[in-house]
Every structure is written in C-alpha cells, then in structure tokens.
Coordinates of C-alpha atoms in Angstrom, one line a residue:
X1 CA -26.0 28.5 -2.8
X2 CA -22.8 26.8 -3.8
X3 CA -22.7 25.4 -7.3
X4 CA -20.4 22.7 -8.7
X5 CA -19.2 24.1 -12.0
X6 CA -17.1 22.9 -14.9
X7 CA -14.0 25.0 -15.4
X8 CA -13.5 26.4 -18.9
X9 CA -11.0 29.0 -20.3
X10 CA -9.6 31.3 -17.6
X11 CA -12.6 30.9 -15.4
X12 CA -12.6 32.9 -12.1
X13 CA -12.8 30.2 -9.4
X14 CA -14.1 31.8 -6.2
X15 CA -13.3 29.1 -3.8
X16 CA -15.7 28.7 -1.0
X17 CA -13.7 25.5 -0.1
X18 CA -16.4 23.6 1.7
X19 CA -14.8 20.2 2.1
X20 CA -17.2 17.3 2.8
X21 CA -16.0 13.8 3.5
X22 CA -18.6 11.2 2.6
X23 CA -17.4 8.4 4.8
X24 CA -19.2 5.6 3.0
X25 CA -17.3 6.3 -0.1
X26 CA -14.4 8.3 1.4
X27 CA -14.7 10.8 -1.3
X28 CA -13.5 14.4 -1.1
X29 CA -15.8 16.8 -2.8
X30 CA -14.3 20.1 -3.6
X31 CA -17.1 22.7 -4.0
X32 CA -16.7 26.2 -5.3
X33 CA -18.6 28.9 -7.2
X34 CA -17.3 30.1 -10.5
X35 CA -18.3 32.7 -13.0
X36 CA -16.7 33.8 -16.3
X37 CA -14.4 36.7 -16.6
X38 CA -13.1 37.7 -20.0
X39 CA -10.3 40.0 -19.0
X40 CA -8.1 41.3 -16.2
X41 CA -6.9 44.2 -18.3
X42 CA -6.2 47.6 -16.8
X43 CA -4.2 50.5 -18.2
X44 CA -0.5 49.6 -18.4
X45 CA 1.9 51.8 -16.5
X46 CA 4.2 54.0 -18.4
X47 CA 7.4 52.5 -19.9
X48 CA 6.2 49.0 -19.2
X49 CA 6.5 45.9 -21.5
X50 CA 2.8 45.4 -22.3
X51 CA 0.4 45.0 -25.2
X52 CA -3.0 46.4 -26.1
X53 CA -6.0 44.2 -25.4
X54 CA -7.8 42.6 -28.3
X55 CA -11.0 44.1 -29.6
X56 CA -14.0 42.9 -27.7
X57 CA -12.1 42.5 -24.4
X58 CA -14.2 43.9 -21.5
X59 CA -11.9 46.0 -19.2
X60 CA -12.1 44.7 -15.7
X61 CA -10.1 47.0 -13.6
X62 CA -8.4 44.8 -11.0
X63 CA -5.1 45.0 -9.3
X64 CA -3.8 42.4 -6.8
X65 CA -1.4 42.6 -3.9
X66 CA 0.2 39.3 -5.1
X67 CA 0.1 37.5 -8.4
X68 CA 1.3 33.9 -8.0
X69 CA 2.3 32.2 -11.3
X70 CA 1.8 28.5 -11.0
X71 CA -0.8 26.7 -8.9
X72 CA 1.5 23.8 -8.0
X73 CA 3.0 22.2 -5.0
X74 CA 4.4 25.5 -3.7
X75 CA 2.0 27.9 -5.4
X76 CA -1.2 26.6 -3.8
X77 CA -0.1 26.8 -0.1
X78 CA 1.6 30.1 -0.8
X79 CA -1.5 31.7 -2.4
X80 CA -3.8 30.3 0.3
X81 CA -1.6 31.7 3.1
X82 CA -1.1 35.2 1.5
X83 CA -4.9 35.5 0.9
X84 CA -5.4 35.6 4.7
X85 CA -4.5 39.3 4.6
X86 CA -4.0 40.4 0.9
X87 CA -5.7 40.0 -2.5
X88 CA -4.1 37.2 -4.5
X89 CA -4.4 36.1 -8.1
X90 CA -3.3 32.5 -8.7
X91 CA -2.7 31.6 -12.3
X92 CA -2.5 27.9 -13.3
X93 CA -1.9 26.8 -16.9
X94 CA -3.6 23.4 -16.4
X95 CA -7.0 22.3 -15.3
X96 CA -8.3 20.9 -12.0
X97 CA -7.3 17.4 -10.7
X98 CA -10.6 16.5 -9.0
X99 CA -12.6 15.4 -12.1
X100 CA -9.7 13.4 -13.6
X101 CA -9.8 9.8 -12.5
X102 CA -6.2 9.2 -13.7
X103 CA -5.0 11.9 -11.4
X104 CA -7.3 11.1 -8.5
X105 CA -6.6 7.4 -8.0
X106 CA -3.5 5.4 -7.2
X107 CA -4.5 2.6 -9.5
X108 CA -4.4 5.0 -12.5
X109 CA -1.2 6.7 -11.5
X110 CA 0.7 5.5 -14.6
X111 CA -1.9 6.6 -17.1
X112 CA -1.5 10.3 -16.4
X113 CA 2.2 10.0 -17.2
X114 CA 1.3 8.0 -20.4
X115 CA -1.2 10.7 -21.6
X116 CA 0.7 12.9 -24.0
X117 CA -2.4 14.9 -25.2
X118 CA -2.4 18.7 -24.9
X119 CA -4.9 18.6 -22.1
X120 CA -3.0 16.0 -20.0
X121 CA -2.1 16.8 -16.4
X122 CA 1.4 15.7 -17.3
X123 CA 3.5 17.4 -20.0
X124 CA 5.9 14.9 -21.5
X125 CA 9.5 15.9 -22.4
X126 CA 12.8 14.2 -23.1
X127 CA 16.0 15.6 -21.7
X128 CA 19.0 15.9 -24.0
X129 CA 20.4 12.9 -22.1
X130 CA 17.7 10.7 -23.6
X131 CA 15.7 10.2 -20.4
X132 CA 11.9 10.3 -20.6
X133 CA 10.5 12.9 -18.1
X134 CA 7.4 14.8 -17.2
X135 CA 6.3 18.2 -15.7
X136 CA 3.0 18.9 -14.2
X137 CA 0.2 20.9 -16.0
X138 CA -2.6 20.9 -13.5
X139 CA -3.7 22.6 -10.3
X140 CA -1.7 21.0 -7.5
X141 CA 1.3 20.7 -9.7
X142 CA 3.6 17.7 -9.1
X143 CA 1.5 16.6 -6.1
X144 CA -1.2 15.8 -8.7
X145 CA 0.9 13.4 -10.8
X146 CA 3.7 12.1 -8.6
X147 CA 4.1 8.8 -6.7
X148 CA 2.7 10.4 -3.5
X149 CA 5.5 9.8 -1.1
X150 CA 5.8 12.4 1.7
X151 CA 8.8 13.0 3.9
X152 CA 10.4 16.0 5.5
X153 CA 13.8 17.5 4.7
X154 CA 16.7 16.7 7.0
X155 CA 17.5 19.1 9.7
X156 CA 20.9 19.7 8.0
X157 CA 19.1 20.8 4.8
X158 CA 16.9 23.2 6.8
X159 CA 20.0 24.7 8.3
X160 CA 21.8 25.0 5.0
X161 CA 18.9 26.8 3.5
X162 CA 19.0 29.3 6.3
X163 CA 15.3 28.8 7.2
X164 CA 13.8 29.5 10.6
X165 CA 13.6 26.1 12.2
X166 CA 10.6 27.1 14.4
X167 CA 8.6 28.3 11.5
X168 CA 9.5 25.2 9.4
X169 CA 8.3 23.0 12.2
X170 CA 5.0 24.9 12.3
X171 CA 4.6 24.8 8.5
X172 CA 5.1 21.1 8.0
X173 CA 2.2 20.1 10.3
X174 CA 0.0 22.7 8.6
X175 CA 0.4 20.6 5.4
X176 CA 0.3 17.2 7.0
X177 CA -3.0 17.8 8.9
X178 CA -4.8 18.5 5.6
X179 CA -3.5 16.0 3.0
X180 CA -1.0 13.5 4.3
X181 CA -1.8 9.9 5.4
X182 CA -0.1 6.8 6.8
X183 CA 0.1 4.0 4.2
X184 CA -1.4 0.6 4.8
X185 CA 1.5 -1.7 3.9
X186 CA 1.0 -4.9 2.0
X187 CA 3.4 -7.7 0.8
X188 CA 5.7 -5.9 -1.6
X189 CA 6.5 -3.0 0.6
X190 CA 6.9 -5.3 3.6
X191 CA 9.3 -7.5 1.7
X192 CA 11.4 -4.4 0.9
X193 CA 11.3 -3.4 4.6
X194 CA 12.6 -6.8 5.8
X195 CA 15.2 -7.1 3.0
X196 CA 16.6 -3.6 3.7
X197 CA 17.1 -4.6 7.3
X198 CA 18.8 -7.8 6.2
X199 CA 21.3 -6.0 4.0
X200 CA 22.2 -3.6 6.8
X201 CA 20.1 -0.5 6.3
X202 CA 19.2 -0.1 9.9
X203 CA 17.7 0.7 12.3
X204 CA 14.1 0.3 11.6
X205 CA 12.6 3.7 12.3
X206 CA 8.9 2.7 11.8
X207 CA 6.4 5.2 10.4
X208 CA 7.9 8.7 10.4
X209 CA 8.1 11.8 8.3
X210 CA 11.6 12.5 9.5
X211 CA 14.6 12.0 7.3
X212 CA 17.0 9.8 9.3
X213 CA 19.4 7.0 8.4
X214 CA 17.9 3.5 8.3
X215 CA 14.7 1.9 7.0
X216 CA 11.4 3.7 7.5
X217 CA 7.9 4.0 6.3
X218 CA 7.0 7.5 5.1
X219 CA 3.8 9.3 4.6
X220 CA 1.7 9.4 1.5
X221 CA -0.8 11.7 -0.1
X222 CA -3.0 8.7 -1.1
X223 CA -5.6 7.8 1.5
X224 CA -6.6 4.3 2.5
X225 CA -9.0 4.1 -0.4
X226 CA -6.3 5.0 -2.9
X227 CA -7.5 8.5 -3.5
X228 CA -4.9 11.2 -4.0
X229 CA -5.0 14.4 -2.0
X230 CA -3.1 17.2 -3.7
X231 CA -1.7 20.7 -3.0
X232 CA -4.9 22.0 -4.6
X233 CA -6.8 21.0 -1.5
X234 CA -4.7 23.4 0.6
X235 CA -6.6 26.2 -1.2
X236 CA -9.4 25.2 1.2
X237 CA -7.5 27.2 3.8
X238 CA -7.6 30.4 1.6
X239 CA -9.8 33.4 2.3
X240 CA -12.4 33.1 -0.4
X241 CA -13.0 36.9 -0.4
X242 CA -9.4 37.6 -1.2
X243 CA -8.3 34.9 -3.6
X244 CA -8.9 34.5 -7.3
X245 CA -7.9 31.3 -9.1
X246 CA -7.8 31.1 -12.8
X247 CA -7.3 27.7 -14.5
X248 CA -6.1 27.1 -18.0
X249 CA -4.5 30.5 -17.7
X250 CA -1.0 30.3 -19.2
X251 CA 1.3 33.2 -18.3
X252 CA 3.3 34.2 -21.3
X253 CA 5.6 36.8 -19.7
X254 CA 6.0 39.1 -16.8
X255 CA 5.4 42.8 -17.4
X256 CA 8.1 45.2 -16.2
X257 CA 8.3 48.9 -15.7
X258 CA 11.8 49.8 -16.8
X259 CA 11.6 53.6 -16.4
X260 CA 13.5 53.7 -13.1
X261 CA 16.9 52.7 -12.0
X262 CA 15.9 49.1 -11.5
X263 CA 13.3 47.2 -13.4
X264 CA 10.2 46.3 -11.4
X265 CA 7.5 43.8 -12.0
X266 CA 4.1 45.3 -12.5
X267 CA 2.0 42.4 -13.8
X268 CA 1.7 39.5 -16.2
X269 CA 0.4 38.7 -19.6
X270 CA -1.5 35.5 -19.9
X271 CA -3.7 33.6 -22.3
X272 CA -6.8 31.5 -21.8
X273 CA -7.5 28.1 -23.3
X274 CA -8.9 29.7 -26.4
X275 CA -5.7 31.7 -27.0
X276 CA -7.2 35.1 -26.0
X277 CA -4.7 37.3 -24.3
X278 CA -5.2 39.1 -21.0
X279 CA -3.3 41.2 -18.5
X280 CA -3.3 41.4 -14.8
X281 CA -1.5 44.0 -12.7
X282 CA -0.2 44.5 -9.2
X283 CA -1.6 47.0 -6.9
X284 CA 0.4 50.2 -6.5
X285 CA 2.0 49.3 -3.1
X286 CA 5.7 48.8 -3.5
X287 CA 5.5 45.6 -1.5
X288 CA 3.2 44.0 -3.9
X289 CA 4.9 41.2 -5.9
X290 CA 4.7 38.8 -8.8
X291 CA 5.8 35.4 -7.3
X292 CA 6.9 32.6 -9.7
X293 CA 6.1 29.1 -8.5
X294 CA 6.3 27.4 -11.9
X295 CA 8.8 24.7 -10.8
X296 CA 12.3 23.9 -11.8
X297 CA 11.5 23.8 -15.5
X298 CA 8.9 26.5 -15.7
X299 CA 10.4 29.2 -13.6
X300 CA 13.8 29.7 -15.4
X301 CA 11.8 29.3 -18.7
X302 CA 9.4 32.1 -17.6
X303 CA 12.2 34.4 -16.5
X304 CA 14.0 34.0 -19.8
X305 CA 10.8 34.5 -21.9
X306 CA 10.3 37.7 -19.9
X307 CA 13.7 39.1 -20.7
X308 CA 15.6 38.0 -17.6
X309 CA 18.5 35.7 -18.4
X310 CA 21.7 35.4 -20.4
X311 CA 21.8 38.3 -22.8
X312 CA 23.2 36.4 -25.8
X313 CA 20.5 33.6 -25.5
X314 CA 17.7 36.2 -25.3
X315 CA 18.9 38.3 -28.2
X316 CA 19.3 35.2 -30.3
X317 CA 15.5 34.8 -30.0
X318 CA 14.8 38.5 -30.3
X319 CA 13.6 38.8 -26.7
X320 CA 14.1 42.3 -25.2
X321 CA 16.6 42.1 -22.4
X322 CA 15.3 43.4 -19.1
X323 CA 18.2 42.1 -17.0
X324 CA 21.3 40.1 -18.1
X325 CA 21.9 37.2 -15.7
X326 CA 24.0 34.4 -17.0
X327 CA 23.1 32.1 -14.1
X328 CA 19.5 31.6 -14.9
X329 CA 18.9 28.1 -16.2
X330 CA 22.3 26.9 -15.0
X331 CA 23.0 24.2 -12.4
X332 CA 20.0 22.1 -13.4
X333 CA 20.2 18.7 -11.6
X334 CA 18.1 15.6 -11.4
X335 CA 18.5 12.6 -9.1
X336 CA 19.4 9.7 -11.4
X337 CA 17.6 6.5 -10.6
X338 CA 18.0 3.0 -11.8
X339 CA 15.3 0.3 -11.6
X340 CA 16.0 -3.4 -11.0
X341 CA 13.0 -5.4 -12.3
X342 CA 11.7 -8.2 -9.9
X343 CA 9.6 -10.8 -11.6
X344 CA 6.8 -12.6 -9.7
X345 CA 5.0 -15.9 -10.1
X346 CA 2.1 -14.6 -8.1
X347 CA -0.2 -11.6 -8.6
X348 CA 1.3 -8.5 -7.1
X349 CA -0.7 -5.6 -5.5
X350 CA -0.2 -2.1 -6.9
X351 CA 2.0 0.0 -4.6
X352 CA 4.0 3.2 -4.9
X353 CA 6.8 4.5 -2.7
X354 CA 6.1 3.7 1.0
X355 CA 9.1 2.0 2.4
X356 CA 12.5 3.7 1.9
X357 CA 16.1 2.8 2.9
X358 CA 18.2 5.9 3.7
X359 CA 21.7 4.5 3.4
X360 CA 25.1 5.9 4.3
X361 CA 26.3 5.1 0.7
X362 CA 24.6 8.3 -0.7
X363 CA 21.7 6.4 -2.2
X364 CA 18.1 5.7 -1.4
X365 CA 16.3 2.4 -2.0
X366 CA 12.6 2.4 -2.7
X367 CA 10.1 0.1 -4.5
X368 CA 7.0 0.1 -6.6
X369 CA 4.9 -2.9 -7.7
X370 CA 1.9 -4.1 -9.7
X371 CA 1.7 -1.6 -12.5
X372 CA 3.3 -3.8 -15.1
X373 CA 0.4 -6.3 -14.8
X374 CA -2.0 -3.7 -16.2
X375 CA -2.8 -4.5 -19.9
X376 CA -2.5 -0.8 -20.7
X377 CA 0.6 0.1 -18.8
X378 CA 3.0 -2.2 -20.7
X379 CA 2.4 -0.2 -23.8
X380 CA 3.1 3.2 -22.4
X381 CA 6.3 5.3 -22.0
X382 CA 6.2 6.8 -18.6
X383 CA 9.2 6.4 -16.5
X384 CA 9.5 3.9 -13.7
X385 CA 6.2 2.1 -14.6
X386 CA 7.1 1.4 -18.3
X387 CA 8.5 -1.6 -20.0
X388 CA 10.3 -1.0 -23.2
X389 CA 12.3 -3.4 -25.4
X390 CA 14.0 -1.1 -28.0
X391 CA 16.0 2.0 -28.1
X392 CA 16.5 4.9 -30.5
X393 CA 20.0 6.5 -30.9
X394 CA 20.0 10.2 -30.2
X395 CA 20.5 11.3 -33.8
X396 CA 17.6 9.2 -35.0
X397 CA 15.1 10.6 -32.4
X398 CA 12.7 12.2 -34.8
X399 CA 9.0 12.6 -33.7
X400 CA 8.1 9.9 -36.2
X401 CA 10.7 7.4 -34.9
X402 CA 9.5 7.9 -31.4
X403 CA 5.9 7.3 -32.3
X404 CA 6.9 4.1 -34.1
X405 CA 8.8 3.1 -31.1
X406 CA 5.8 3.6 -28.9
X407 CA 3.5 1.7 -31.3
X408 CA 5.8 -1.3 -31.5
X409 CA 5.3 -1.9 -27.8
X410 CA 1.6 -2.5 -28.1
X411 CA 2.3 -6.1 -29.2
X412 CA 4.2 -6.9 -26.0
X413 CA 2.5 -9.5 -23.7
X414 CA 1.7 -7.8 -20.4
X415 CA 2.3 -11.0 -18.5
X416 CA 6.1 -10.7 -19.3
X417 CA 6.4 -7.9 -16.7
X418 CA 4.4 -9.2 -13.8
X419 CA 6.1 -8.1 -10.6
X420 CA 7.7 -4.7 -9.7
X421 CA 10.8 -2.7 -9.3
X422 CA 13.5 -2.0 -6.7
X423 CA 14.5 1.6 -7.2
X424 CA 17.9 3.0 -6.5
X425 CA 18.3 6.8 -6.5
X426 CA 21.4 9.0 -6.0
X427 CA 20.8 11.2 -3.0
X428 CA 22.6 14.5 -3.9
X429 CA 24.0 14.3 -7.4
X430 CA 27.1 16.4 -8.2
X431 CA 26.5 16.3 -12.0
X432 CA 24.6 19.3 -13.3
X433 CA 23.4 20.6 -16.6
X434 CA 21.4 23.5 -17.9
X435 CA 18.1 24.8 -19.4
X436 CA 17.9 26.8 -22.5
X437 CA 15.0 28.1 -24.6
X438 CA 14.2 26.4 -27.9
X439 CA 11.8 29.2 -29.0
X440 CA 9.6 31.8 -27.5
X441 CA 6.5 29.6 -27.2
X442 CA 5.7 29.1 -23.5
X443 CA 3.7 26.0 -24.3
X444 CA 6.8 24.2 -25.7
X445 CA 9.4 22.6 -23.5
X446 CA 12.8 24.2 -23.2
X447 CA 15.9 22.2 -23.9
X448 CA 17.1 20.6 -20.6
X449 CA 20.2 18.6 -19.9
X450 CA 21.1 17.0 -16.6
X451 CA 24.4 15.3 -17.6
X452 CA 23.7 12.2 -15.5
X453 CA 26.8 10.5 -14.1
X454 CA 29.2 13.1 -15.6
X455 CA 30.8 13.3 -12.2
X456 CA 32.6 10.0 -11.2
X457 CA 31.3 10.1 -7.6
X458 CA 27.7 9.9 -8.8
X459 CA 28.6 6.8 -10.9
X460 CA 30.4 5.2 -8.0
X461 CA 27.3 5.7 -5.7
X462 CA 25.1 4.2 -8.4
X463 CA 27.2 1.1 -8.6
X464 CA 27.0 0.7 -4.8
X465 CA 23.3 1.2 -5.0
X466 CA 22.7 -1.3 -7.8
X467 CA 24.7 -3.9 -5.9
X468 CA 22.5 -3.4 -2.8
X469 CA 19.3 -3.6 -5.0
X470 CA 20.5 -6.9 -6.5
X471 CA 21.0 -8.3 -3.0
X472 CA 17.5 -7.2 -2.0
X473 CA 16.1 -9.0 -5.1
X474 CA 18.0 -12.1 -4.0
X475 CA 16.8 -11.9 -0.4
X476 CA 14.7 -14.6 1.1
X477 CA 11.9 -12.1 1.7
X478 CA 11.4 -11.3 -2.0
X479 CA 12.0 -14.9 -3.1
X480 CA 9.3 -16.1 -0.7
X481 CA 6.9 -13.4 -1.7
X482 CA 7.4 -13.6 -5.4
X483 CA 7.6 -17.5 -5.4
X484 CA 10.6 -17.2 -7.8
X485 CA 13.9 -19.0 -7.8
X486 CA 17.1 -17.1 -7.0
X487 CA 18.8 -15.7 -10.1
X488 CA 22.3 -14.5 -10.7
X489 CA 23.0 -10.7 -10.6
X490 CA 23.6 -10.8 -14.4
X491 CA 20.2 -12.4 -15.0
X492 CA 18.5 -9.9 -12.7
X493 CA 20.2 -7.0 -14.5
X494 CA 19.4 -8.5 -17.9
X495 CA 15.7 -8.4 -17.1
X496 CA 16.1 -4.8 -16.1
X497 CA 17.8 -3.9 -19.3
X498 CA 15.0 -5.5 -21.3
X499 CA 12.5 -3.5 -19.3
X500 CA 14.3 -0.3 -20.1
X501 CA 12.6 3.1 -19.9
X502 CA 14.9 5.5 -21.7
X503 CA 16.2 6.3 -25.2
X504 CA 19.9 5.9 -24.4
X505 CA 21.7 3.5 -26.8
X506 CA 22.6 0.2 -25.2
X507 CA 25.9 -1.6 -24.9
X508 CA 26.7 -5.3 -25.0
X509 CA 28.3 -5.1 -21.6
X510 CA 25.2 -3.7 -19.8
X511 CA 24.9 -6.6 -17.5
X512 CA 28.7 -7.2 -17.0
X513 CA 29.7 -3.7 -16.1
X514 CA 27.7 -2.0 -13.4
X515 CA 29.0 1.3 -14.5
X516 CA 27.6 0.7 -18.0
X517 CA 24.4 -0.6 -16.5
X518 CA 24.0 2.7 -14.5
X519 CA 24.6 4.8 -17.6
X520 CA 22.5 2.9 -20.0
X521 CA 19.4 2.3 -17.8
X522 CA 19.3 5.7 -16.0
X523 CA 15.7 7.0 -15.5
X524 CA 14.1 9.7 -13.4
X525 CA 11.7 9.9 -10.5
X526 CA 11.0 13.6 -11.3
X527 CA 13.1 15.2 -8.6
X528 CA 14.8 17.7 -10.9
X529 CA 15.7 21.1 -9.3
X530 CA 17.9 24.2 -9.7
X531 CA 18.1 26.9 -12.4
X532 CA 17.5 29.8 -10.0
X533 CA 20.0 29.3 -7.2
X534 CA 20.2 31.5 -4.1
X535 CA 23.0 34.0 -4.4
X536 CA 23.1 33.8 -8.2
X537 CA 19.5 34.4 -9.3
X538 CA 17.6 35.1 -6.0
X539 CA 18.5 36.5 -2.6
X540 CA 18.1 34.5 0.6
X541 CA 14.6 36.0 0.7
X542 CA 14.0 34.5 -2.8
X543 CA 13.7 37.9 -4.4
X544 CA 15.1 38.0 -7.9
X545 CA 18.4 39.9 -7.8
X546 CA 18.4 43.2 -9.7
X547 CA 14.6 43.4 -10.0
X548 CA 12.0 44.8 -7.7
X549 CA 8.7 43.2 -6.8
X550 CA 9.6 39.8 -8.2
X551 CA 10.2 36.6 -6.2
X552 CA 10.7 32.9 -6.8
X553 CA 9.2 30.3 -4.4
X554 CA 9.8 26.7 -5.7
X555 CA 12.3 24.0 -6.2
X556 CA 14.3 25.9 -8.8
X557 CA 16.1 27.6 -5.9
X558 CA 17.4 24.3 -4.5
X559 CA 20.9 23.1 -5.1
X560 CA 19.9 19.6 -3.9
X561 CA 16.6 17.7 -3.6
X562 CA 15.5 17.6 0.1
X563 CA 14.8 14.3 1.8
X564 CA 14.1 11.1 -0.2
X565 CA 11.3 13.0 -2.0
X566 CA 11.2 16.8 -2.2
X567 CA 7.3 17.1 -2.3
X568 CA 6.9 17.6 1.5
X569 CA 9.6 20.3 1.6
X570 CA 8.2 22.2 -1.4
X571 CA 4.7 22.1 0.1
X572 CA 6.1 23.4 3.4
X573 CA 8.1 26.1 1.6
X574 CA 4.9 27.5 0.1
X575 CA 3.3 27.8 3.5
X576 CA 6.6 29.0 5.2
X577 CA 7.2 31.8 2.7
X578 CA 3.6 32.9 2.8
X579 CA 3.7 33.2 6.6
X580 CA 7.1 34.9 6.5
X581 CA 6.0 37.5 3.9
X582 CA 2.8 38.3 6.0
X583 CA 4.8 38.6 9.2
X584 CA 7.4 40.9 7.5
X585 CA 4.6 43.2 6.2
X586 CA 2.2 43.1 9.2
X587 CA 4.0 41.8 12.2
X588 CA 1.8 40.3 14.9
X589 CA -1.3 41.7 13.0
X590 CA -0.7 39.0 10.4
X591 CA -2.4 36.5 12.7
X592 CA -0.5 33.5 11.3

C-alpha cells in the first residue's frame, strides 16, 4: 500500500511516483512511501577528508553510483534519468513543494518570495549591489519559486555550448510533456502583445517555445487552474528501486581522497534538519560521481567550502585546500531588469510572464500584473512584485535598519499600486562580478556582487529598453485596458521610482536621466549564472578540472542566460546530461 507521509529530517523518500489527476479539481497528488533513516555512514576510505559519526548513529552501509547534490531545476531530471540504470542519492536541503500553498499556486507566488523564515522555500539575500534577490530552498529548486515562464534556448546558444542538437531536441520534449502548459491569456498580457507589435517588435510568432525575434507567447509551468508544476514532478520518471531522495538534507562539504596524484570525490557530509551529521559514499567504480546541481550561488559556494577554490580565500577561513582554482566564483552575472509601473483604474487580473518581446536591441520586454492589489503583497520585499517607498544607503544597511524599513511599509495603502509592471531585461549582460565566502556555514549566503551596468553597453541597452517600455505604457492598448489618461514619460518613471524594489540610494535626476533611472531602479528576475565556467572550472563534459569523480550540472557553468528565461534550458540540461552519461557508460544498453 502506498502511504502519503509527512517529510521530516533527512527522511528517505522512496518515490513510487504514482501521479493521479483528479479532473474535477485538477489537482496533482504526488504519492510516495517514506521511512526514516538515521545515517548513511560507512567506513571512510583512507586519506579522505571525513569525520567520525556521532554516538548513537546507526551505521547503514550504503554506497551509490551517483550522489546528486541539489534537488533543483537540473538536479531532479538528472537524478531521475540516472536512476534508470544506476543507484542515485539525491540530497535536497529544503522541503517538498506539494504541501506549500504559497509554492503551489500562482495567486500566492509573491508570498514565497516574501517569506524570510528559515523554513521558507525561498532564501532571501541582498547582493553587494543593493539588489534584493532570492535562491531556492525546496525540492524542485527555482522551478518551485519562479514566475513560471518556459522557453527554449536559441539554436545559437546550443551551438555555442557544444551540445548535441539531436539529443537537445529529444530532451526538451521530455520535460515539456510532463510539466509545461500553454497559458490562457487575459487582458494585461494581450495588451502587452498588441503594444509590442505597435512599437515594432514583430512579427507575431504566436505560441511557441522557440527563441526567435519578435513577439511571442511562451509556455508556463502553471496549468489552467493556476497550479504550479515543478521539476520535482520529473522524479515521477525515476526508477523507484534505484533512487533515494533525502529532503532537509544539507550537504556541508564534499569528501575527497587525496592519497593519489589527483584528488577524487568519494562522498559527502550532510546534516539533517536537527543538525545531526551523516555521511554518504560513492560506490567503488571509478565512474561513480558526485554531481553538484546546487545552482549558480550554491555550487561555487559548495566547492569552496569543500576546499576547491582560490587558495588565499580558503586559507583565510582555515579551509583545507584540496585544489587551488582562482576561477571559482568569478564571472558571476545577473540579467539586470527595470520595471515600469502601470497604474490602472480597473481591477487587474493576476498574471506572470506569458507574452515576451524579443527585440533586436539586446533587451526583452515582459509584463506582470495584479499582485500589487493584494493587501499583503504591498508590505513585502520580494523583487518585481514589491512596492517600496524608501531606501537605505549601503553603509546603513544593518539588519535592524532593514527590518525597520520593511515594517514602515505596512502602513502603505494597497490601492496606491493597483495595476502592474512592464519589465525590461538586458539579454546578455557584459558586466560581471564574483562570489566569495563570508564564513564556513553552508546555511549562510555567500557575498555576491553582479556589478550591474558597470559596462557602458549594458547601460545603453537599458536606456533603449526603458524608452520602449514607456512607449508601451503610453500605447492605446494599455490606455484602453487600464482606463487611464496618457502620462508623460517623466510621470511614468516617477511612479516607478516610488514603487522601487531595491536598496540603492536614489538621485534627484532619476526621472530626467534614463541612465540614472536604470542604475537606481535596477532589480532582478533571478536569472543569475556563472561562477563555474567551462574551460576554467569544468571541462566541456562538466567534469571539475583537476579532480576525479566530480561534476557540475547547472547554470553556474553558463556564461549567459539562455533564452528569455533559463528555466527550460536548465531543465533540459538535467535530462540531457543524464542521458549522455548513461550512453557513455552503457552505450545502446542504456535504453534512453
């Protein structure tokens, strides 16, 4: 009998993955068996970086062909695929998305980003640039907390990555059949569609997953009932006899054997939600691997915490150096976005990214609507859905000051922000920053800088994009839909400055200088990437250079964000690399 169980600690989730759709309520029920396991400790190999288990640990002698660290957008499809032929341990530091209504439903999208509690599916952080940001802490990763938009990478991106186009075109549909839907468009997104065509973002390409110039409607992981379908559901394709999934299992470091000429990964050390430490080890086969899929923040952080990174930085924190690589954490990039607020005199439906304008200016135009009308959302600090009226200079950003800042917003009238946003995003930013450790606590965010607009070309493209966004706001389609009078560009931008969503100090010429507007109102749509680039940190097969049995499969290897939204490509990459690894090991016998 299959039981529906509540996940606690590092529970072993043996997924039987029976997916039932109840058509009357269109509700996905994810059923699985679970039973407790207190340890995955086995005797450490000689000359390895390891620790002794705590007293009372029960020794469960297990070894896995693959240990995947991070049950996110790439990790779930990767683990599901590898389990077709090999034993896989998938370790996820967060909980499951299915029982969390803030994760599961579009109407509550903004509340997950607003939740700063330790158990939240979203881990809040602020880059050194002063931009509010978030990283996922839940099974399904970013697909459990993002705006849901789904698109494929361009054919040019696939070619630059050196991927097998045939396998790519097999891997995208594998994802799409299981979790991607066509959105049902309503007024706000239709107004954006018509406005984009009016300002010259043509042709209209209709509904398509392809990344092509013009205006299009993309896919979404929200179904027609507003229910989110995440990467976690791809685990339904796993072999339940060969996969073990642990939730609230936070990996603290990779275990290495340093007795040979080259260090090799042999396992991981992780803790459960009660703080108890455990170990898990790879099987003896030299082709067994630890695969990091922790994302662009988590993967470089994990490598450094494990002793792989810039020697001086590691020694400063008394981390034993396994491999000196100065490139880890470098080249961090985020696609800067600026939001133009569009007021409305009529109620506006909630919508996330559906229509997108792929321009030849090097910018993308998107839109969201309806979240400012929620009485709770106006008082939250969560990126594109927030409305904030004050700022804190960088030197005054103490935890107490930030909390005061948040509390002060609770008196704001929610009616002041009825409407939505036109979103302008730089396609391939040239500006980059870096990631560095603040301490050795894996639960803490590292220090991250993106250096938005440090390159003048990025700033020029933003100015072009803001001009286009302002024209869209002034278009007859939005004026008719919102029942508002046409406003000047300065008045439009002034409303956007007042609805600011970052901690960057403001200037008096925000609405007169588009360059200053771009700098002062920059926000994120969570498309950060880099830190483990191909050729510098990993090989073209994503194996960590200089180390055996260690690989990276996630967006930290990208030097640009694919498509208008990277989610589809990261999902595909998990499947793609899983199939590729199986075929390399087993040939036709892999059966995938």
